[in-house]
Coordinates of C-alpha atoms and ligand atoms in Angstrom, one line a residue:
M1 CA 29.8 -9.5 -14.3
G2 CA 32.4 -8.0 -11.9
M3 CA 36.1 -8.3 -12.6
K4 CA 36.5 -10.8 -9.8
K5 CA 33.9 -13.1 -11.2
I6 CA 35.5 -12.9 -14.7
F7 CA 38.8 -13.7 -13.2
F8 CA 37.5 -16.7 -11.3
S9 CA 35.5 -18.0 -14.2
L10 CA 38.5 -17.8 -16.5
F11 CA 40.6 -19.3 -13.8
F12 CA 38.5 -22.4 -13.6
I13 CA 37.6 -22.7 -17.3
T14 CA 41.3 -22.8 -18.2
F15 CA 41.9 -25.1 -15.3
S16 CA 39.3 -27.7 -16.0
I17 CA 39.9 -27.8 -19.7
C18 CA 43.7 -27.9 -19.9
L19 CA 44.4 -29.9 -16.9
G20 CA 41.6 -32.2 -16.1
A21 CA 39.2 -31.5 -13.4
S22 CA 39.2 -33.8 -10.4
E23 CA 37.5 -37.2 -10.5
Q24 CA 34.5 -38.3 -8.4
A25 CA 36.0 -39.6 -5.2
M26 CA 35.9 -43.4 -4.5
I27 CA 33.7 -44.2 -1.5
N28 CA 34.7 -45.8 1.8
V29 CA 38.3 -44.4 1.4
Y30 CA 39.1 -45.3 5.0
G31 CA 38.3 -48.9 4.2
R32 CA 40.9 -49.0 1.5
D33 CA 44.7 -49.1 1.3
F34 CA 45.6 -45.5 2.1
H35 CA 48.6 -43.6 3.4
L36 CA 47.7 -40.3 5.2
L37 CA 49.5 -37.2 4.0
N38 CA 48.5 -35.2 7.0
G39 CA 50.9 -33.2 9.1
K40 CA 52.8 -29.9 8.8
W41 CA 53.0 -28.7 5.2
N42 CA 55.1 -25.8 4.1
V43 CA 53.1 -22.8 2.8
I44 CA 53.4 -19.6 0.8
V45 CA 50.8 -16.9 1.4
D46 CA 50.1 -15.4 -2.0
L47 CA 47.9 -12.4 -1.4
Y48 CA 48.3 -11.0 -4.9
D49 CA 48.1 -14.3 -6.8
Q50 CA 51.5 -14.2 -8.2
G51 CA 52.5 -17.7 -7.5
R52 CA 51.3 -19.1 -10.8
R53 CA 53.2 -16.6 -12.8
M54 CA 56.3 -17.4 -10.7
E55 CA 55.5 -21.2 -11.2
V56 CA 56.1 -21.8 -7.5
Y57 CA 54.6 -25.3 -8.0
K58 CA 57.8 -26.2 -9.8
N59 CA 59.6 -25.7 -6.5
R60 CA 62.8 -24.7 -8.3
V61 CA 66.1 -24.2 -6.5
P62 CA 69.1 -22.3 -8.0
Q63 CA 71.3 -24.5 -10.1
T64 CA 73.9 -21.9 -11.2
K65 CA 75.5 -18.8 -9.7
E66 CA 73.2 -16.6 -11.7
E67 CA 70.0 -18.3 -10.8
F68 CA 67.7 -17.1 -8.0
Y69 CA 64.1 -17.6 -7.1
E70 CA 61.9 -15.2 -5.0
Y71 CA 60.2 -18.1 -3.3
S72 CA 60.9 -21.3 -1.5
F73 CA 58.7 -23.8 0.3
E74 CA 61.5 -24.4 2.8
N75 CA 62.0 -22.5 6.0
G76 CA 58.8 -20.5 5.7
I77 CA 55.4 -20.7 7.4
R78 CA 54.1 -24.2 8.1
L79 CA 50.5 -25.2 8.6
N80 CA 48.8 -28.3 9.9
V81 CA 46.8 -30.4 7.4
P82 CA 44.0 -31.0 7.9
G83 CA 43.0 -27.7 9.3
D84 CA 41.8 -24.2 8.3
W85 CA 44.6 -21.5 8.2
N86 CA 42.5 -18.9 10.0
S87 CA 42.8 -20.6 13.4
Q88 CA 46.5 -21.5 13.0
S89 CA 47.9 -18.0 12.7
S90 CA 46.6 -14.6 14.0
E91 CA 47.9 -13.1 10.7
L92 CA 45.5 -15.4 8.8
K93 CA 42.5 -15.0 11.0
Y94 CA 40.6 -13.0 8.3
Y95 CA 42.7 -14.0 5.3
E96 CA 40.9 -14.4 2.0
G97 CA 43.1 -15.2 -0.9
T98 CA 45.5 -17.9 -2.1
V99 CA 47.8 -20.0 0.0
W100 CA 50.2 -22.5 -1.7
Y101 CA 50.7 -25.7 0.3
G102 CA 53.7 -27.9 -0.5
R103 CA 55.2 -31.1 0.9
H104 CA 57.4 -34.1 -0.1
F105 CA 56.2 -37.6 0.2
V106 CA 57.6 -41.0 -0.8
A107 CA 55.8 -43.3 -3.2
N108 CA 56.5 -46.9 -4.1
L109 CA 55.4 -47.8 -7.6
S110 CA 54.0 -51.2 -8.6
P111 CA 52.9 -52.3 -12.1
D112 CA 49.8 -54.0 -10.8
K113 CA 48.7 -51.1 -8.6
R114 CA 46.9 -47.7 -9.3
Q115 CA 47.5 -44.7 -7.1
F116 CA 45.2 -41.7 -6.3
L117 CA 45.5 -38.5 -4.4
Y118 CA 42.3 -38.1 -2.3
F119 CA 41.3 -34.9 -0.6
G120 CA 38.4 -35.0 2.0
A121 CA 37.8 -31.3 1.3
V122 CA 39.7 -28.2 0.4
S123 CA 38.1 -24.8 1.0
Y124 CA 37.1 -23.3 -1.2
R125 CA 38.7 -23.9 -4.6
C126 CA 42.1 -25.4 -5.5
R127 CA 44.5 -26.7 -8.1
V128 CA 46.7 -29.7 -7.5
Y129 CA 50.2 -30.0 -8.8
L130 CA 52.5 -33.1 -8.6
N131 CA 56.2 -32.9 -9.4
G132 CA 55.7 -29.6 -11.1
K133 CA 52.7 -30.7 -13.3
E134 CA 49.2 -29.5 -12.8
V135 CA 47.0 -32.6 -12.4
A136 CA 43.6 -31.4 -11.2
S137 CA 41.3 -28.7 -9.9
H138 CA 38.2 -28.7 -7.7
E139 CA 35.7 -26.1 -6.5
G140 CA 33.5 -26.6 -3.4
G141 CA 34.7 -26.5 0.2
F142 CA 32.9 -29.5 1.7
T143 CA 33.0 -32.6 -0.5
P144 CA 35.8 -35.0 -1.4
F145 CA 37.6 -35.3 -4.7
Q146 CA 40.5 -37.4 -6.1
V147 CA 42.9 -37.5 -9.0
E148 CA 44.7 -40.6 -10.3
V149 CA 48.4 -40.1 -10.2
T150 CA 49.6 -43.6 -11.2
D151 CA 51.4 -42.3 -14.3
V152 CA 52.9 -39.1 -12.8
L153 CA 54.1 -40.5 -9.4
L154 CA 57.9 -41.0 -9.1
E155 CA 59.5 -43.9 -7.3
G156 CA 60.7 -42.4 -4.0
D157 CA 60.4 -38.7 -3.5
N158 CA 57.5 -36.7 -4.9
F159 CA 56.6 -33.0 -4.4
L160 CA 52.9 -32.2 -4.0
V161 CA 51.6 -28.7 -4.2
V162 CA 48.0 -27.5 -3.6
E163 CA 47.0 -24.0 -4.5
V164 CA 44.1 -23.1 -2.3
N165 CA 41.9 -20.0 -2.6
N166 CA 39.0 -19.1 -0.4
T167 CA 38.0 -15.7 -1.9
R168 CA 34.3 -15.3 -1.9
S169 CA 32.6 -14.7 -5.3
V170 CA 29.1 -14.1 -6.6
D171 CA 29.0 -17.3 -8.6
A172 CA 30.3 -19.4 -5.7
I173 CA 28.3 -21.7 -3.3
P174 CA 28.0 -20.1 -0.8
A175 CA 28.4 -16.7 -2.4
M176 CA 29.4 -13.3 -0.9
A177 CA 27.9 -13.2 2.6
F178 CA 27.1 -16.2 4.8
D179 CA 26.7 -16.5 8.5
W180 CA 29.7 -18.6 9.3
W181 CA 33.5 -18.0 9.1
N182 CA 35.1 -18.2 5.7
Y183 CA 37.6 -20.8 6.7
G184 CA 40.2 -21.5 4.0
G185 CA 42.7 -24.4 3.7
I186 CA 43.1 -28.1 3.3
T187 CA 40.4 -28.7 5.9
R188 CA 40.1 -32.5 5.8
D189 CA 42.4 -35.6 5.5
V190 CA 44.6 -36.0 2.5
M191 CA 45.8 -39.4 1.5
L192 CA 47.5 -41.4 -1.2
V193 CA 45.2 -44.4 -2.0
T194 CA 46.5 -47.5 -3.6
T195 CA 44.2 -49.9 -5.4
P196 CA 44.6 -53.0 -7.6
R197 CA 44.6 -52.4 -11.3
L198 CA 40.9 -53.4 -11.3
F199 CA 39.1 -52.3 -8.2
I200 CA 35.7 -51.8 -6.7
R201 CA 35.1 -48.2 -7.5
D202 CA 31.6 -47.8 -6.1
Y203 CA 28.7 -49.6 -4.4
F204 CA 25.3 -48.8 -3.0
V205 CA 23.7 -51.3 -0.6
R206 CA 20.3 -50.3 0.9
L207 CA 17.0 -51.7 2.1
D208 CA 14.0 -51.6 -0.3
S209 CA 11.7 -48.6 0.5
V210 CA 8.7 -50.9 0.9
Q211 CA 9.8 -54.5 1.6
K212 CA 11.7 -54.9 4.9
D213 CA 13.2 -58.2 3.8
L214 CA 14.7 -57.1 0.5
I215 CA 18.2 -55.5 0.1
H216 CA 19.3 -54.0 -3.1
A217 CA 23.0 -53.9 -4.0
T218 CA 24.7 -52.1 -6.9
V219 CA 28.4 -52.6 -7.4
T220 CA 30.6 -50.7 -10.0
L221 CA 34.0 -51.8 -10.9
S222 CA 36.8 -49.6 -12.2
A223 CA 36.6 -51.1 -15.7
K224 CA 33.9 -52.1 -18.1
G225 CA 33.2 -55.7 -18.9
V226 CA 31.4 -58.7 -17.5
R227 CA 32.9 -60.0 -14.3
D228 CA 31.9 -61.8 -11.2
V229 CA 31.6 -59.9 -7.9
R230 CA 30.6 -61.4 -4.6
I231 CA 28.6 -59.7 -1.9
E232 CA 28.5 -61.1 1.6
I233 CA 26.5 -60.1 4.7
P234 CA 27.7 -62.9 7.0
E235 CA 25.2 -62.3 9.9
L236 CA 22.3 -62.6 7.4
N237 CA 23.8 -65.7 5.7
I238 CA 24.0 -63.7 2.5
E239 CA 26.6 -64.7 0.0
R240 CA 25.7 -63.9 -3.6
T241 CA 27.8 -63.8 -6.7
L242 CA 26.5 -61.2 -9.2
Q243 CA 27.7 -60.4 -12.6
T244 CA 28.6 -57.0 -13.9
N245 CA 27.3 -55.8 -17.2
E246 CA 29.3 -54.4 -20.1
E247 CA 29.5 -51.1 -18.2
G248 CA 31.1 -52.9 -15.2
V249 CA 28.0 -52.5 -13.1
G250 CA 26.5 -55.4 -11.2
R251 CA 23.1 -55.4 -9.5
A252 CA 21.4 -57.8 -7.1
S253 CA 18.3 -57.9 -4.9
L254 CA 18.8 -60.1 -1.8
K255 CA 16.0 -61.6 0.2
V256 CA 16.9 -61.6 3.9
R257 CA 15.4 -63.0 7.0
K258 CA 15.5 -61.7 10.6
L259 CA 17.0 -58.4 9.5
E260 CA 17.3 -56.0 12.5
L261 CA 16.6 -52.5 11.3
W262 CA 18.7 -49.5 12.1
E263 CA 16.6 -46.9 14.0
P264 CA 17.3 -43.8 16.1
E265 CA 18.9 -44.8 19.3
K266 CA 19.2 -48.4 18.2
A267 CA 22.1 -48.4 15.7
R268 CA 22.2 -51.9 14.3
L269 CA 24.9 -52.2 11.6
Y270 CA 26.0 -55.2 9.6
K271 CA 29.4 -56.1 8.1
V272 CA 29.1 -56.1 4.3
V273 CA 32.0 -57.6 2.3
I274 CA 32.3 -57.0 -1.4
T275 CA 34.9 -59.0 -3.3
S276 CA 36.0 -58.8 -7.0
E277 CA 38.8 -60.7 -8.6
E278 CA 41.6 -58.4 -7.3
N279 CA 39.9 -56.3 -4.6
K280 CA 38.0 -56.8 -1.4
I281 CA 36.4 -54.1 0.6
E282 CA 34.2 -54.1 3.6
E283 CA 32.3 -51.8 5.9
E284 CA 29.5 -51.6 8.4
I285 CA 26.1 -50.8 6.8
G286 CA 22.7 -50.2 8.5
F287 CA 19.3 -50.9 6.9
R288 CA 16.3 -48.8 7.5
Q289 CA 13.4 -47.2 5.6
I290 CA 12.6 -43.4 5.7
T291 CA 9.3 -42.4 4.3
V292 CA 6.5 -40.0 4.7
N293 CA 2.8 -40.8 5.2
G294 CA 0.5 -37.8 5.1
T295 CA 2.0 -35.4 7.6
S296 CA 4.2 -38.0 9.4
I297 CA 7.8 -38.9 8.9
L298 CA 8.2 -42.7 9.3
V299 CA 11.3 -44.6 10.2
N300 CA 10.7 -48.3 9.4
G301 CA 7.0 -47.5 9.1
N302 CA 6.8 -45.9 12.6
P303 CA 6.2 -42.2 13.1
V304 CA 9.2 -40.4 14.6
F305 CA 9.3 -36.9 16.0
M306 CA 12.7 -35.4 15.0
R307 CA 14.3 -34.1 18.2
S308 CA 17.1 -32.3 16.4
V309 CA 19.8 -29.7 16.8
S310 CA 22.1 -28.0 14.3
F311 CA 25.8 -27.5 14.5
H312 CA 28.5 -26.0 12.2
E313 CA 31.6 -28.1 11.5
E314 CA 33.5 -26.0 14.0
I315 CA 35.2 -26.5 17.3
P316 CA 34.5 -23.1 19.0
Q317 CA 37.1 -23.7 21.7
R318 CA 39.8 -23.9 19.0
M319 CA 38.0 -21.3 16.8
G320 CA 38.5 -23.6 13.8
R321 CA 37.1 -26.2 11.5
A322 CA 36.3 -29.6 13.0
F323 CA 38.2 -32.3 11.1
S324 CA 39.1 -35.3 13.3
E325 CA 37.5 -38.2 15.0
A326 CA 38.0 -36.5 18.4
D327 CA 36.3 -33.4 17.1
A328 CA 33.4 -35.5 15.9
S329 CA 33.1 -37.2 19.2
M330 CA 32.9 -33.9 21.1
L331 CA 30.2 -32.4 18.9
L332 CA 28.1 -35.5 18.7
N333 CA 28.3 -36.3 22.4
E334 CA 27.2 -32.7 23.2
A335 CA 24.3 -33.1 20.8
K336 CA 23.4 -36.5 22.4
A337 CA 23.5 -35.0 25.9
L338 CA 20.7 -32.6 24.8
G339 CA 18.5 -35.6 24.0
V340 CA 18.5 -35.5 20.2
N341 CA 17.7 -38.3 17.8
M342 CA 18.6 -36.1 14.8
I343 CA 21.2 -33.5 13.7
R344 CA 20.9 -31.0 10.9
L345 CA 24.5 -30.7 9.8
A346 CA 24.5 -27.1 8.8
H347 CA 24.9 -25.7 6.1
Y348 CA 27.2 -28.0 4.1
P349 CA 28.3 -31.7 4.0
Q350 CA 30.4 -32.3 7.0
N351 CA 33.4 -34.6 7.4
E352 CA 33.0 -38.3 7.2
Y353 CA 34.0 -38.9 10.8
I354 CA 30.9 -37.0 11.9
V355 CA 28.6 -38.9 9.6
R356 CA 30.0 -42.3 10.4
M357 CA 30.1 -41.7 14.2
A358 CA 26.5 -40.3 14.2
E359 CA 25.4 -43.5 12.4
K360 CA 27.0 -45.7 15.1
M361 CA 25.3 -43.5 17.8
G362 CA 21.9 -43.9 16.2
I363 CA 21.5 -40.3 15.3
I364 CA 19.5 -39.4 12.1
L365 CA 21.2 -36.9 9.9
W366 CA 20.0 -34.1 7.6
Q367 CA 22.9 -33.2 5.2
E368 CA 22.7 -30.2 2.8
I369 CA 24.7 -28.3 0.2
P370 CA 25.4 -24.7 1.0
I371 CA 22.7 -23.1 -1.2
W372 CA 22.4 -20.4 1.4
Q373 CA 20.4 -17.2 0.8
G374 CA 22.1 -15.0 -2.0
I375 CA 22.9 -17.6 -4.6
D376 CA 23.1 -16.5 -8.3
F377 CA 20.3 -18.7 -9.6
E378 CA 20.6 -17.1 -13.1
D379 CA 24.1 -18.3 -13.6
R380 CA 24.5 -21.7 -15.4
G381 CA 27.9 -22.1 -14.0
T382 CA 26.6 -21.8 -10.5
L383 CA 24.0 -24.5 -11.2
D384 CA 26.7 -26.8 -12.5
K385 CA 28.6 -26.3 -9.3
A386 CA 25.6 -27.0 -7.2
R387 CA 24.9 -30.2 -9.1
T388 CA 28.5 -31.3 -8.6
M389 CA 28.3 -30.6 -4.8
L390 CA 25.0 -32.5 -4.5
R391 CA 26.4 -35.4 -6.6
E392 CA 29.6 -35.5 -4.5
M393 CA 27.6 -35.4 -1.2
I394 CA 25.2 -38.1 -2.2
N395 CA 28.0 -40.2 -3.7
R396 CA 30.1 -40.1 -0.5
D397 CA 27.3 -40.9 2.0
K398 CA 24.7 -42.9 0.1
N399 CA 25.6 -46.0 2.2
R400 CA 25.1 -44.1 5.4
C401 CA 21.7 -45.1 6.7
A402 CA 21.8 -42.4 9.3
V403 CA 21.5 -39.8 6.5
C404 CA 17.7 -39.6 6.0
F405 CA 17.4 -36.1 4.5
W406 CA 19.1 -34.4 1.6
G407 CA 18.7 -30.7 1.9
V408 CA 18.9 -28.6 -1.3
A409 CA 18.5 -25.0 -0.1
N410 CA 18.4 -22.7 2.9
E411 CA 16.3 -19.5 2.8
T412 CA 16.1 -18.9 -0.9
K413 CA 13.8 -16.2 -2.3
P414 CA 11.0 -17.5 -4.6
S415 CA 11.7 -16.9 -8.3
D416 CA 11.4 -18.8 -11.6
A417 CA 15.2 -19.0 -11.7
R418 CA 15.3 -20.4 -8.2
N419 CA 12.6 -22.9 -8.9
A420 CA 14.3 -24.1 -12.0
F421 CA 17.6 -24.3 -10.3
L422 CA 16.3 -26.3 -7.3
L423 CA 14.1 -28.6 -9.5
S424 CA 17.2 -29.5 -11.5
L425 CA 18.9 -30.4 -8.2
L426 CA 15.9 -32.5 -7.0
K427 CA 15.7 -34.3 -10.3
M428 CA 19.4 -35.2 -10.3
G429 CA 19.3 -36.2 -6.6
R430 CA 16.3 -38.5 -7.0
S431 CA 17.9 -40.1 -10.0
M432 CA 21.0 -40.9 -7.9
D433 CA 19.2 -41.8 -4.6
C434 CA 15.4 -42.2 -4.2
S435 CA 15.8 -43.9 -0.8
R436 CA 15.9 -40.6 1.2
L437 CA 13.7 -37.6 1.7
Y438 CA 14.4 -34.3 0.0
V439 CA 14.0 -31.2 2.0
A440 CA 14.6 -27.4 1.9
A441 CA 14.5 -24.8 4.6
F442 CA 12.5 -21.6 4.0
D443 CA 12.2 -18.4 5.9
L444 CA 9.0 -17.2 4.3
V445 CA 6.4 -17.9 7.0
Y446 CA 4.4 -14.7 7.8
F447 CA 1.7 -13.8 10.3
N448 CA -1.6 -13.2 8.3
K449 CA -3.4 -10.5 10.2
N450 CA -6.8 -11.5 8.7
T451 CA -6.7 -15.1 9.5
R452 CA -4.4 -14.6 12.5
H453 CA -2.6 -17.7 11.4
F454 CA 1.1 -18.2 10.4
E455 CA 1.1 -19.0 6.7
M456 CA 3.5 -19.5 3.8
D457 CA 3.0 -19.1 0.1
D458 CA 5.7 -20.8 -1.8
P459 CA 4.4 -23.3 -4.4
F460 CA 7.9 -24.8 -4.7
T461 CA 7.1 -26.8 -1.5
A462 CA 5.1 -29.2 -3.6
N463 CA 8.3 -30.6 -5.0
L464 CA 9.7 -31.6 -1.6
D465 CA 9.0 -34.6 0.6
V466 CA 9.4 -32.6 3.8
V467 CA 9.1 -28.8 4.2
A468 CA 11.3 -27.1 6.7
V469 CA 10.9 -23.6 8.2
N470 CA 13.4 -21.3 9.9
K471 CA 11.4 -18.9 12.1
Y472 CA 12.9 -16.7 14.8
M473 CA 9.8 -15.8 16.9
G474 CA 10.9 -13.6 19.7
W475 CA 14.2 -12.7 18.0
Y476 CA 14.0 -11.4 14.5
H477 CA 10.2 -11.4 14.7
P478 CA 8.3 -10.0 17.7
W479 CA 5.3 -12.0 18.8
P480 CA 2.1 -10.7 17.0
L481 CA 0.0 -12.6 19.6
S482 CA 0.7 -14.8 22.5
P483 CA 2.5 -18.1 21.8
E484 CA -0.6 -20.0 23.1
E485 CA -2.6 -18.4 20.3
A486 CA 0.0 -18.9 17.6
V487 CA -1.7 -21.3 15.1
W488 CA 0.2 -22.4 12.0
D489 CA -1.4 -23.2 8.7
V490 CA 1.8 -24.0 6.7
V491 CA 1.8 -26.7 4.0
P492 CA -0.8 -28.5 6.1
D493 CA -0.7 -31.6 3.9
K494 CA 3.0 -32.2 4.4
P495 CA 5.3 -33.0 7.3
L496 CA 6.8 -29.8 8.6
I497 CA 10.1 -29.4 10.5
I498 CA 11.1 -26.2 12.3
S499 CA 14.7 -26.3 11.1
E500 CA 15.8 -23.2 12.9
F501 CA 14.5 -21.1 15.8
G502 CA 16.2 -19.4 18.7
G503 CA 17.8 -16.2 19.9
E504 CA 21.1 -14.9 21.2
A505 CA 22.5 -14.8 24.8
L506 CA 26.0 -14.3 26.1
Y507 CA 26.8 -17.0 28.5
G508 CA 26.9 -15.7 32.1
Q509 CA 25.1 -12.4 31.1
H510 CA 21.9 -12.0 33.1
G511 CA 19.1 -9.5 32.6
D512 CA 15.4 -8.9 31.9
E513 CA 13.7 -11.8 30.2
E514 CA 11.5 -9.3 28.3
V515 CA 14.4 -7.3 26.8
A516 CA 16.1 -8.8 23.7
S517 CA 19.0 -6.3 23.8
S518 CA 19.9 -7.7 27.2
W519 CA 21.5 -10.6 25.3
S520 CA 20.8 -12.4 28.6
E521 CA 20.4 -16.1 29.3
E522 CA 17.0 -15.2 30.8
Y523 CA 15.7 -13.7 27.6
Q524 CA 16.9 -16.7 25.6
A525 CA 15.4 -19.1 28.1
K526 CA 12.0 -17.4 27.9
L527 CA 12.2 -17.3 24.1
Y528 CA 12.7 -21.0 24.1
K529 CA 9.7 -21.5 26.4
D530 CA 7.5 -19.4 24.2
N531 CA 8.6 -21.2 21.0
I532 CA 8.0 -24.6 22.6
E533 CA 4.5 -23.4 23.5
M534 CA 3.9 -22.4 19.9
F535 CA 5.1 -25.8 18.7
N536 CA 2.0 -27.3 20.4
H537 CA -0.2 -25.4 17.8
I538 CA 1.4 -26.7 14.6
P539 CA -0.7 -29.7 13.6
N540 CA 1.8 -31.1 11.0
L541 CA 4.9 -30.6 13.1
C542 CA 7.3 -33.5 12.8
G543 CA 10.4 -32.1 14.3
V544 CA 12.3 -29.1 15.6
S545 CA 15.9 -28.1 15.4
P546 CA 17.1 -25.2 17.6
W547 CA 19.6 -22.9 16.1
I548 CA 22.2 -23.9 17.3
L549 CA 24.2 -26.2 19.6
F550 CA 27.3 -24.0 20.1
D551 CA 28.0 -20.3 19.7
F552 CA 29.8 -20.1 16.4
R553 CA 32.1 -17.6 14.6
S554 CA 30.6 -15.1 12.1
P555 CA 32.3 -12.1 10.6
F556 CA 29.2 -9.9 10.7
R557 CA 28.2 -10.4 14.3
F558 CA 29.7 -7.0 15.3
H559 CA 28.4 -6.1 18.7
P560 CA 31.7 -5.5 20.7
T561 CA 30.6 -7.0 24.0
N562 CA 27.7 -9.3 23.2
Q563 CA 29.1 -10.9 20.0
S564 CA 32.6 -9.8 19.0
G565 CA 32.5 -11.9 15.9
W566 CA 30.4 -14.7 17.4
N567 CA 26.8 -15.6 16.7
R568 CA 25.5 -16.2 20.2
K569 CA 22.5 -18.3 19.5
G570 CA 24.2 -21.4 20.9
L571 CA 22.6 -23.4 23.7
L572 CA 26.2 -23.8 24.7
S573 CA 28.8 -21.0 24.9
D574 CA 31.9 -21.1 22.7
Q575 CA 33.5 -22.8 25.7
G576 CA 30.9 -25.5 25.8
L577 CA 29.1 -24.1 28.9
R578 CA 25.3 -24.7 29.1
K579 CA 23.1 -21.6 29.0
K580 CA 19.6 -21.6 30.8
A581 CA 17.9 -22.3 27.4
W582 CA 19.8 -25.6 27.2
Y583 CA 17.9 -26.9 30.1
I584 CA 14.6 -25.8 28.7
M585 CA 15.3 -27.7 25.4
H586 CA 16.7 -30.7 27.2
D587 CA 13.5 -30.9 29.3
Y588 CA 11.3 -30.6 26.2
Y589 CA 13.2 -33.4 24.5
Q590 CA 12.9 -35.6 27.6
K591 CA 9.2 -35.3 27.4
K592 CA 9.0 -35.6 23.6
K593 CA 10.9 -38.9 23.8
Y594 CA 7.8 -40.6 25.1
I595 CA 5.1 -38.9 23.2
K596 CA 5.4 -39.2 19.4
Ligands
GCU601 C1 19.4 -18.0 9.3 C2 20.4 -18.9 8.7 C3 21.5 -19.3 9.7 C4 21.9 -18.1 10.5 C5 20.7 -17.8 11.4 C6 21.0 -16.5 12.2 O1 18.2 -18.7 9.4 O2 19.9 -20.1 8.2 O3 22.6 -19.8 8.9 O4 23.1 -18.4 11.3 O5 19.6 -17.4 10.5 O6 20.7 -15.4 11.8 O7 21.6 -16.7 13.3

């Protein structure tokens, strides 16, 4: 185990034990009583990790003539929260290390309220300090966490410090090399959430997987004990009082009439109101069924071809992480313009604005945790982290009917350790939520020269509801035969999604459509035409997802003119300009809309 790994492991063992790891985040935080702590925070860039030794989180100022401190949060660099640091300062573009964020905020204490600090995401690991005391830690750059601060908040002024570190490590998820920018920072909203003493901590309201007139509701209160909770769906004339059990969990199954189902491109949502003795929370929830039947994917019992596209949580024009409602709107409307009914949110859970807005737009979502290529499947600690990320992802979005797929891996190499690791994730996921399909993307399809078919041998696929394949025919893999002859014989008894295909082109660069190194729009366009032809010869194909909507930043895309730190597989340039291939894909989706 390298020194770095030892350091980080010790770092987090001490953290979680002595200071209390973070809590599972409450759901529907935007539907609660919250105060945003966004804005300019003061920061200290701590390249050599000296800040903890210096106890900078105590934010001391000299009290005597003799005292002095070699740090201050005042009058230094300031960074926007939410936001990655890489795009906010040219000095931090490639920065990997620790940054200390600090800010004051005012709190009002009340004996009948509880207060929580809630973080939408912090990339990649962090420790949280309040008024000089360490209160929590969290690892994982793409899921929310919270910490109760009711008993450490001060009336009036409080000083909050977050120690953020984005250094890659072999036991992290993702690990040492991944094809996207290693953005660091407090990359999503931060808020102070106030709740009654006894509040509605969690709920899961969903349609039965078989009966279209039966809704199941599970409500969890913040304290154990038998209590009444009311659930209302006014438009369905539902008003039911359910009783929680000794654990504080209440369950009900509600027969409904005239329920209009949510479906792609027809986003029917219903107001759901949940009331306990001290707390009332409401949100819009959609009801649908997602199942498989043979080699078809069914939405509400009807086969649907997934016209998908992927995007990273990145605004290329700003060269930074997407984090706002406006960012979500830009990304989703560009996807919608392509003609999609699904988006594969690559390669990690993306922010709640994107998920909620996609749901309102009637776009199916595939969400995944960043088990991306070189993960250390032998490391128990890594499995625990993966389980935490999956649990946090499912917990946050379980009421989002648009989410139809939970993805557990991307391009993992077969091994007993990998199988055991992923089986553990699937088992846990299905125990939390069996109302969605579980999927993983593989890059193991090969051309069998004897059968002259495309085939794949990975028995692990038997554990998945849907199998997905990333295959770059015409880019990483030259054609072994013409696209018209390309017959696939890959998991023939299951629904198959081509979860990635494509090739690079620099917008505005033109050249020979037969020469890959031209990085030309013509080459990319012909590649798309050839792949679309191949799709016609995959009998169990249920969807395709071109890689990728926008050019995106990647530190190992070195070519100085064609790439210069960008992966150019976008259908849109980093400025949002449509390449020729965009029109090929748009045309294909227009036709697919009408033939299932
Ligand atoms: C892989 C991987 C992507 C990557 C892509 C590429 O399939 O899943 O994350 O960006 O290939 O090489 O462009």
